[in-house]
mmCIF file of C-alpha atoms in Angstrom:
data_model
loop_
_atom_site.group_PDB
_atom_site.id
_atom_site.type_symbol
_atom_site.label_atom_id
_atom_site.label_comp_id
_atom_site.label_asym_id
_atom_site.label_seq_id
_atom_site.Cartn_x
_atom_site.Cartn_y
_atom_site.Cartn_z
ATOM 1 C CA MET A 1 -17.669 4.296 12.504
ATOM 2 C CA LYS A 2 -17.802 0.734 13.828
ATOM 3 C CA LYS A 3 -16.663 -0.692 10.481
ATOM 4 C CA LEU A 4 -13.800 1.797 10.324
ATOM 5 C CA PHE A 5 -12.684 0.773 13.818
ATOM 6 C CA ILE A 6 -12.808 -2.909 12.901
ATOM 7 C CA LEU A 7 -10.852 -2.222 9.706
ATOM 8 C CA THR A 8 -8.194 -0.287 11.617
ATOM 9 C CA ALA A 9 -7.867 -3.044 14.196
ATOM 10 C CA THR A 10 -7.597 -5.637 11.443
ATOM 11 C CA VAL A 11 -4.780 -3.808 9.694
ATOM 12 C CA PHE A 12 -3.002 -3.195 12.996
ATOM 13 C CA LEU A 13 -3.041 -6.852 13.995
ATOM 14 C CA ALA A 14 -2.070 -7.940 10.502
ATOM 15 C CA LEU A 15 0.997 -5.747 10.417
ATOM 16 C CA ALA A 16 1.895 -6.873 13.909
ATOM 17 C CA SER A 17 2.970 -10.129 12.299
ATOM 18 C CA LEU A 18 6.232 -8.388 11.450
ATOM 19 C CA ILE A 19 7.102 -8.129 15.144
ATOM 20 C CA PRO A 20 8.765 -11.191 16.700
ATOM 21 C CA LEU A 21 6.137 -13.325 18.357
ATOM 22 C CA ASP A 22 8.204 -13.542 21.539
ATOM 23 C CA VAL A 23 7.180 -9.982 22.323
ATOM 24 C CA PHE A 24 3.507 -11.009 22.489
ATOM 25 C CA ALA A 25 4.175 -14.299 24.239
ATOM 26 C CA GLN A 26 4.937 -12.666 27.581
ATOM 27 C CA PRO A 27 2.383 -13.405 30.318
ATOM 28 C CA GLY A 28 1.958 -9.714 31.163
ATOM 29 C CA PHE A 29 2.461 -6.341 29.567
ATOM 30 C CA GLN A 30 3.867 -3.597 31.792
ATOM 31 C CA ALA A 31 4.511 -0.217 30.261
ATOM 32 C CA VAL A 32 6.659 1.074 33.130
ATOM 33 C CA THR A 33 8.497 -0.853 35.819
ATOM 34 C CA VAL A 34 9.305 0.633 39.216
ATOM 35 C CA THR A 35 12.241 -0.565 41.325
ATOM 36 C CA ASN A 36 13.562 0.611 44.700
ATOM 37 C CA ASN A 37 17.159 1.845 44.704
ATOM 38 C CA ALA A 38 19.723 1.808 47.503
ATOM 39 C CA ALA A 39 19.108 5.472 48.399
ATOM 40 C CA GLY A 40 15.521 4.743 49.309
ATOM 41 C CA GLY A 41 14.098 6.245 46.124
ATOM 42 C CA GLN A 42 12.513 4.654 43.113
ATOM 43 C CA ASP A 43 13.803 4.100 39.589
ATOM 44 C CA TYR A 44 11.484 4.014 36.591
ATOM 45 C CA SER A 45 12.212 2.166 33.358
ATOM 46 C CA ILE A 46 10.269 1.480 30.164
ATOM 47 C CA THR A 47 9.983 -2.174 29.216
ATOM 48 C CA ILE A 48 11.265 -3.426 25.877
ATOM 49 C CA GLN A 49 7.693 -4.401 24.956
ATOM 50 C CA THR A 50 6.604 -0.772 25.222
ATOM 51 C CA LEU A 51 9.496 0.415 23.073
ATOM 52 C CA VAL A 52 8.704 -2.161 20.400
ATOM 53 C CA LEU A 53 5.018 -1.217 20.414
ATOM 54 C CA MET A 54 5.729 2.523 20.190
ATOM 55 C CA THR A 55 8.155 1.980 17.325
ATOM 56 C CA PHE A 56 5.639 -0.226 15.568
ATOM 57 C CA ILE A 57 2.865 2.387 15.837
ATOM 58 C CA THR A 58 5.221 5.020 14.391
ATOM 59 C CA LEU A 59 5.955 2.846 11.370
ATOM 60 C CA LEU A 60 2.339 1.700 10.936
ATOM 61 C CA PRO A 61 1.331 4.217 8.186
ATOM 62 C CA SER A 62 4.349 3.361 6.053
ATOM 63 C CA MET A 63 3.718 -0.344 6.504
ATOM 64 C CA VAL A 64 0.077 0.048 5.475
ATOM 65 C CA PHE A 65 1.088 1.906 2.326
ATOM 66 C CA MET A 66 3.811 -0.572 1.384
ATOM 67 C CA MET A 67 1.783 -3.748 1.965
ATOM 68 C CA THR A 68 -1.420 -2.783 0.151
ATOM 69 C CA SER A 69 -2.542 -1.436 -3.218
ATOM 70 C CA PHE A 70 -1.908 2.169 -2.172
ATOM 71 C CA THR A 71 1.483 2.514 -3.889
ATOM 72 C CA ARG A 72 0.264 1.545 -7.359
ATOM 73 C CA ILE A 73 -2.815 3.758 -7.179
ATOM 74 C CA VAL A 74 -1.035 6.916 -6.047
ATOM 75 C CA ILE A 75 1.772 6.610 -8.608
ATOM 76 C CA VAL A 76 -0.661 6.055 -11.493
ATOM 77 C CA LEU A 77 -2.772 9.039 -10.456
ATOM 78 C CA ALA A 78 0.335 11.235 -10.128
ATOM 79 C CA ILE A 79 1.522 10.242 -13.614
ATOM 80 C CA LEU A 80 -1.973 10.900 -14.984
ATOM 81 C CA ARG A 81 -1.949 14.391 -13.521
ATOM 82 C CA GLN A 82 1.438 15.018 -15.110
ATOM 83 C CA ALA A 83 0.236 13.734 -18.481
ATOM 84 C CA THR A 84 -2.798 16.006 -18.567
ATOM 85 C CA GLY A 85 -0.636 19.029 -17.833
ATOM 86 C CA LEU A 86 -2.660 20.046 -14.786
ATOM 87 C CA MET A 87 0.035 20.464 -12.174
ATOM 88 C CA GLN A 88 -2.330 21.328 -9.313
ATOM 89 C CA ALA A 89 -5.549 19.552 -10.270
ATOM 90 C CA PRO A 90 -6.347 17.247 -8.686
ATOM 91 C CA THR A 91 -4.311 18.340 -5.678
ATOM 92 C CA SER A 92 -1.946 16.045 -3.821
ATOM 93 C CA GLN A 93 -4.422 15.812 -0.942
ATOM 94 C CA VAL A 94 -7.131 14.614 -3.311
ATOM 95 C CA ILE A 95 -4.808 12.020 -4.862
ATOM 96 C CA VAL A 96 -3.738 10.665 -1.479
ATOM 97 C CA GLY A 97 -7.317 10.627 -0.174
ATOM 98 C CA LEU A 98 -8.550 8.870 -3.293
ATOM 99 C CA GLY A 99 -5.701 6.386 -3.007
ATOM 100 C CA ILE A 100 -6.615 5.589 0.602
ATOM 101 C CA PHE A 101 -10.294 4.948 -0.075
ATOM 102 C CA MET A 102 -9.524 3.011 -3.249
ATOM 103 C CA THR A 103 -7.173 0.911 -1.132
ATOM 104 C CA PHE A 104 -9.984 0.194 1.332
ATOM 105 C CA PHE A 105 -12.206 -0.847 -1.583
ATOM 106 C CA ILE A 106 -9.617 -3.108 -3.233
ATOM 107 C CA MET A 107 -8.395 -4.648 0.006
ATOM 108 C CA ALA A 108 -11.904 -5.216 1.413
ATOM 109 C CA PRO A 109 -11.961 -8.988 0.623
ATOM 110 C CA VAL A 110 -8.547 -9.391 2.237
ATOM 111 C CA PHE A 111 -9.561 -7.408 5.318
ATOM 112 C CA ASP A 112 -12.782 -9.426 5.626
ATOM 113 C CA ARG A 113 -10.809 -12.679 5.672
ATOM 114 C CA MET A 114 -8.392 -11.255 8.211
ATOM 115 C CA TYR A 115 -11.264 -10.238 10.469
ATOM 116 C CA VAL A 116 -13.171 -13.514 10.211
ATOM 117 C CA ASP A 117 -10.122 -15.771 10.575
ATOM 118 C CA GLY A 118 -8.170 -13.884 13.215
ATOM 119 C CA VAL A 119 -9.661 -10.728 14.689
ATOM 120 C CA LYS A 120 -13.132 -12.057 15.496
ATOM 121 C CA PRO A 121 -11.929 -15.232 17.274
ATOM 122 C CA TYR A 122 -9.408 -13.127 19.192
ATOM 123 C CA LEU A 123 -12.042 -10.614 20.314
ATOM 124 C CA ASN A 124 -14.242 -13.534 21.386
ATOM 125 C CA GLU A 125 -11.290 -14.883 23.401
ATOM 126 C CA GLU A 126 -11.293 -18.118 21.418
ATOM 127 C CA ILE A 127 -7.602 -17.871 20.486
ATOM 128 C CA LYS A 128 -4.514 -16.200 21.875
ATOM 129 C CA SER A 129 -2.793 -13.163 20.358
ATOM 130 C CA VAL A 130 0.048 -15.202 18.842
ATOM 131 C CA GLU A 131 -2.377 -17.491 17.021
ATOM 132 C CA ALA A 132 -4.470 -14.493 15.915
ATOM 133 C CA ILE A 133 -1.438 -12.820 14.364
ATOM 134 C CA LYS A 134 -0.527 -16.007 12.505
ATOM 135 C CA ARG A 135 -4.045 -16.309 11.082
ATOM 136 C CA ILE A 136 -4.302 -12.622 10.170
ATOM 137 C CA SER A 137 -0.995 -12.626 8.311
ATOM 138 C CA ILE A 138 -2.111 -15.361 5.902
ATOM 139 C CA PRO A 139 -4.578 -13.317 3.738
ATOM 140 C CA ILE A 140 -2.261 -10.301 3.394
ATOM 141 C CA HIS A 141 0.627 -12.668 2.630
ATOM 142 C CA GLU A 142 -1.356 -14.373 -0.126
ATOM 143 C CA PHE A 143 -2.383 -11.014 -1.592
ATOM 144 C CA MET A 144 1.189 -9.772 -1.730
ATOM 145 C CA VAL A 145 2.490 -13.013 -3.240
ATOM 146 C CA ALA A 146 -0.167 -12.867 -5.971
ATOM 147 C CA GLN A 147 0.953 -9.350 -6.971
ATOM 148 C CA THR A 148 4.704 -10.015 -6.804
ATOM 149 C CA ARG A 149 6.743 -10.923 -9.857
ATOM 150 C CA GLN A 150 8.822 -14.067 -9.589
ATOM 151 C CA LYS A 151 11.870 -12.227 -10.884
ATOM 152 C CA ASP A 152 11.752 -9.661 -8.096
ATOM 153 C CA LEU A 153 11.136 -12.338 -5.500
ATOM 154 C CA GLN A 154 14.091 -14.333 -6.729
ATOM 155 C CA MET A 155 16.350 -11.275 -6.666
ATOM 156 C CA PHE A 156 15.650 -10.450 -3.020
ATOM 157 C CA SER A 157 15.827 -14.129 -2.065
ATOM 158 C CA ASP A 158 19.307 -14.318 -3.561
ATOM 159 C CA ILE A 159 20.362 -11.121 -1.771
ATOM 160 C CA ALA A 160 19.098 -12.506 1.553
ATOM 161 C CA LYS A 161 20.713 -15.868 0.726
ATOM 162 C CA GLU A 162 17.477 -17.701 1.381
ATOM 163 C CA GLY A 163 15.366 -20.112 -0.586
ATOM 164 C CA PRO A 164 14.352 -21.798 -2.721
ATOM 165 C CA TYR A 165 11.031 -22.082 -0.946
ATOM 166 C CA ASN A 166 8.979 -25.249 -1.149
ATOM 167 C CA ASP A 167 5.736 -23.304 -0.867
ATOM 168 C CA LYS A 168 4.731 -19.681 -1.337
ATOM 169 C CA ALA A 169 3.519 -19.640 2.256
ATOM 170 C CA ASP A 170 7.124 -20.167 3.379
ATOM 171 C CA ILE A 171 8.277 -16.817 1.950
ATOM 172 C CA PRO A 172 9.117 -14.539 4.906
ATOM 173 C CA PHE A 173 7.806 -10.988 5.025
ATOM 174 C CA LYS A 174 11.335 -9.559 5.083
ATOM 175 C CA VAL A 175 11.785 -10.904 1.541
ATOM 176 C CA LEU A 176 8.208 -10.520 0.360
ATOM 177 C CA ILE A 177 7.712 -6.836 1.249
ATOM 178 C CA PRO A 178 10.610 -5.386 -0.822
ATOM 179 C CA SER A 179 9.753 -7.762 -3.661
ATOM 180 C CA PHE A 180 6.120 -6.666 -3.559
ATOM 181 C CA VAL A 181 6.989 -2.949 -3.533
ATOM 182 C CA THR A 182 9.407 -3.367 -6.453
ATOM 183 C CA SER A 183 6.762 -5.182 -8.479
ATOM 184 C CA GLU A 184 4.169 -2.523 -7.647
ATOM 185 C CA LEU A 185 6.487 0.237 -8.838
ATOM 186 C CA LYS A 186 7.086 -1.539 -12.145
ATOM 187 C CA THR A 187 3.375 -2.173 -12.661
ATOM 188 C CA ALA A 188 2.463 1.414 -11.794
ATOM 189 C CA PHE A 189 4.974 2.881 -14.230
ATOM 190 C CA SER A 190 3.817 0.487 -16.959
ATOM 191 C CA ILE A 191 0.212 1.642 -16.530
ATOM 192 C CA GLY A 192 1.359 5.256 -16.370
ATOM 193 C CA PHE A 193 3.243 4.877 -19.649
ATOM 194 C CA LEU A 194 0.112 3.639 -21.413
ATOM 195 C CA LEU A 195 -1.876 6.556 -19.993
ATOM 196 C CA PHE A 196 0.741 9.056 -21.107
ATOM 197 C CA ILE A 197 0.729 8.099 -24.830
ATOM 198 C CA PRO A 198 -2.653 9.648 -25.899
ATOM 199 C CA PHE A 199 -1.841 12.947 -24.216
ATOM 200 C CA LEU A 200 1.633 12.963 -25.752
ATOM 201 C CA VAL A 201 0.111 12.489 -29.208
ATOM 202 C CA ILE A 202 -2.130 15.515 -28.669
ATOM 203 C CA ASP A 203 0.876 17.600 -27.595
ATOM 204 C CA LEU A 204 2.806 16.562 -30.726
ATOM 205 C CA VAL A 205 -0.108 17.342 -33.035
ATOM 206 C CA VAL A 206 -0.713 20.763 -31.490
ATOM 207 C CA ALA A 207 2.999 21.596 -31.563
ATOM 208 C CA SER A 208 3.225 20.620 -35.260
ATOM 209 C CA VAL A 209 0.189 22.747 -36.153
ATOM 210 C CA LEU A 210 1.558 25.775 -34.321
ATOM 211 C CA MET A 211 4.954 25.365 -35.976
ATOM 212 C CA SER A 212 3.350 25.181 -39.429
ATOM 213 C CA MET A 213 1.391 28.362 -38.684
ATOM 214 C CA GLY A 214 4.512 30.173 -37.546
ATOM 215 C CA MET A 215 3.182 30.646 -34.021
ATOM 216 C CA MET A 216 6.398 29.549 -32.350
ATOM 217 C CA MET A 217 6.068 32.037 -29.491
ATOM 218 C CA LEU A 218 2.813 30.429 -28.300
ATOM 219 C CA SER A 219 3.307 27.554 -25.858
ATOM 220 C CA PRO A 220 1.823 24.290 -27.193
ATOM 221 C CA LEU A 221 0.855 23.289 -23.631
ATOM 222 C CA ILE A 222 -1.601 26.169 -23.357
ATOM 223 C CA VAL A 223 -3.360 25.185 -26.580
ATOM 224 C CA SER A 224 -3.301 21.415 -26.024
ATOM 225 C CA LEU A 225 -4.549 21.541 -22.430
ATOM 226 C CA PRO A 226 -8.266 22.074 -23.218
ATOM 227 C CA PHE A 227 -8.118 19.372 -25.897
ATOM 228 C CA LYS A 228 -6.592 16.884 -23.465
ATOM 229 C CA ILE A 229 -9.211 17.689 -20.844
ATOM 230 C CA MET A 230 -12.007 17.365 -23.412
ATOM 231 C CA LEU A 231 -10.656 14.012 -24.640
ATOM 232 C CA PHE A 232 -10.321 12.678 -21.113
ATOM 233 C CA VAL A 233 -13.886 13.699 -20.232
ATOM 234 C CA LEU A 234 -15.435 12.392 -23.469
ATOM 235 C CA VAL A 235 -13.942 8.907 -23.031
ATOM 236 C CA ASP A 236 -15.008 8.869 -19.354
ATOM 237 C CA GLY A 237 -11.372 8.708 -18.348
ATOM 238 C CA TRP A 238 -11.764 8.694 -14.577
ATOM 239 C CA SER A 239 -14.080 5.690 -14.636
ATOM 240 C CA MET A 240 -11.737 3.841 -16.962
ATOM 241 C CA VAL A 241 -8.673 4.577 -14.837
ATOM 242 C CA MET A 242 -10.316 3.676 -11.538
ATOM 243 C CA GLY A 243 -11.928 0.558 -12.955
ATOM 244 C CA THR A 244 -8.663 -0.577 -14.512
ATOM 245 C CA LEU A 245 -6.734 -0.017 -11.284
ATOM 246 C CA ALA A 246 -9.287 -1.924 -9.215
ATOM 247 C CA SER A 247 -9.494 -4.840 -11.627
ATOM 248 C CA SER A 248 -5.709 -5.076 -12.084
ATOM 249 C CA PHE A 249 -5.385 -6.604 -8.612
ATOM 250 C CA TYR A 250 -7.795 -9.457 -9.340
ATOM 251 C CA VAL A 251 -6.874 -10.526 -12.858
#
């Protein structure tokens, strides 16, 4: 439970780097301000800091998914389910849950660096929040840059009319995040295509055999499904897929 709390706090502070640092630079943080009006009553207003924080918390799940390995894993698993012909197995809940815990496993080195460099000194009151956010953003920034194709990065840089950048560390998150997501989508579909080919071959072979036997009224999917499951189990498919996904981020 303690490790999960630390991991959640690490991700939260890392993604807070997307918020302008001026919001955290204020000397105090008041959720609600109270002022006296001319009628002798009181007026209540929510500070802009509170609005920014509430909006940030709402967008936190999407930001976690878009800035980590979650996107690639979930898409590959969804394509694999489609290729096997099992529309409901594994279920969407299982795929999402597996994607989340695989993300924790793959991102563990990045989260450890974020905790050691930024979260721990901040909790020990050795650095301020602004400095902690700067330090925490470095590991996740380096991870995203390493997984982003130069072509995608150049495209979004041209659209934003920014760059060229002297160093990869100078790439802003507003350019890096869409570039990273685009690269992840391309990589996920490339892996999914390679996974789809063996199952497609089985479907073609079964369909050809049924056609030659004159059994055109029998659906090839019903006959090929047990063969695809058997093939996937015999080659230890789940271990191969999970191992390939995990290693693809550190090649």
